XYZ file of C-alpha atoms in Angstrom:
115
model
C -18.074 -9.098 -18.879
C -18.444 -5.304 -18.629
C -17.539 -3.622 -15.701
C -15.524 -7.094 -14.559
C -12.458 -6.558 -12.482
C -11.009 -9.787 -14.167
C -7.893 -9.595 -15.232
C -7.326 -5.936 -14.464
C -4.412 -5.013 -12.183
C -5.362 -3.341 -8.772
C -2.159 -2.060 -6.253
C -3.392 -2.410 -2.738
C -0.603 0.085 -1.283
C -0.592 -1.117 2.847
C -2.822 -3.704 1.824
C -1.919 -6.598 3.945
C -3.340 -5.291 7.246
C -7.098 -5.908 8.339
C -8.908 -3.781 5.672
C -6.437 -4.411 2.886
C -6.284 -8.185 3.693
C -10.651 -8.161 3.406
C -10.355 -6.109 0.368
C -7.601 -8.182 -1.465
C -10.014 -11.634 -0.832
C -13.116 -9.656 -2.352
C -10.713 -8.527 -5.297
C -9.403 -11.713 -5.728
C -12.613 -13.459 -5.540
C -13.979 -11.162 -8.929
C -10.449 -12.453 -10.468
C -8.494 -9.277 -10.087
C -4.477 -9.290 -10.686
C -3.315 -7.842 -7.091
C -0.584 -6.324 -6.155
C -0.052 -5.873 -2.163
C 2.519 -3.646 -0.518
C 3.814 -4.128 2.943
C 5.909 -1.802 4.890
C 7.180 -4.203 7.793
C 4.946 -7.114 8.500
C 6.032 -9.347 5.934
C 4.914 -12.493 7.566
C 1.154 -10.546 7.565
C 1.712 -10.108 3.794
C 2.665 -13.668 3.240
C -1.049 -14.924 3.899
C -2.085 -13.247 0.730
C 0.791 -14.466 -1.569
C -1.421 -17.104 -3.073
C -3.708 -14.213 -4.880
C -1.302 -11.188 -4.932
C 2.011 -10.287 -5.826
C 3.829 -8.998 -2.514
C 6.103 -5.704 -2.838
C 8.039 -4.312 0.660
C 7.507 -0.411 -0.241
C 7.436 2.384 2.036
C 4.953 5.103 0.227
C 7.392 7.765 1.701
C 10.331 6.686 -0.157
C 10.590 7.916 -4.128
C 12.400 4.507 -4.731
C 9.863 2.191 -3.130
C 7.142 3.680 -5.024
C 8.546 3.398 -8.039
C 9.405 -0.148 -7.345
C 5.554 -0.901 -6.568
C 4.349 0.806 -9.567
C 6.836 -0.890 -11.777
C 5.145 -4.175 -10.488
C 1.743 -3.050 -12.014
C 2.934 -1.848 -15.599
C -0.872 -2.079 -16.347
C -2.483 -0.540 -13.452
C -6.220 -0.115 -13.659
C -6.628 0.962 -10.081
C -5.162 2.056 -6.804
C -5.885 1.607 -3.415
C -4.435 2.927 -0.147
C -4.483 1.757 3.177
C -1.082 2.279 4.440
C -1.418 4.421 7.289
C 0.982 5.570 10.191
C -1.109 6.851 13.339
C 0.691 9.891 15.225
C 0.703 8.130 18.250
C 3.206 8.586 21.185
C 3.284 8.072 24.955
C 5.980 11.068 25.395
C 4.760 14.550 24.207
C 7.904 16.038 23.291
C 7.882 13.251 20.375
C 4.506 14.526 19.098
C 5.891 16.986 16.558
C 8.476 14.113 14.910
C 5.746 11.516 15.033
C 3.218 14.033 13.336
C 5.731 14.573 10.659
C 6.721 10.868 10.016
C 2.355 10.352 9.656
C 2.219 13.111 7.249
C 4.786 11.572 5.031
C 3.088 8.115 5.231
C -0.591 9.110 5.500
C -0.532 11.852 2.651
C 2.421 12.866 1.068
C 3.398 9.394 -0.240
C -0.147 8.220 -1.260
C -0.299 11.645 -3.139
C 2.769 11.424 -4.894
C 2.225 8.114 -6.034
C -1.024 8.431 -7.134
C 0.350 11.517 -9.578
C 3.217 9.304 -10.417
């Protein structure tokens, strides 16, 4: 069928969270081949193991981005749900939290899209 996602490979980076999990379910129902990454919560990601290949990856690390993209050699689409808010209780830690947030929320996804 024209326009179908059946058999097409879609990477959901950070796809094991709330929005990512719901999207994975919808794409899986369309027949897409899914590769879902998670950074730290393998248990939550395991809930998607019946419909997706799981890859542990921190998008801020080049070797992790490579491993994730290698899991999808015929990639059709990339959706990024990965995120790290810069929330801190101690104001003196805000600058470091913002730098980490930038690496995860902006630099990592942009570099992966480019790669």
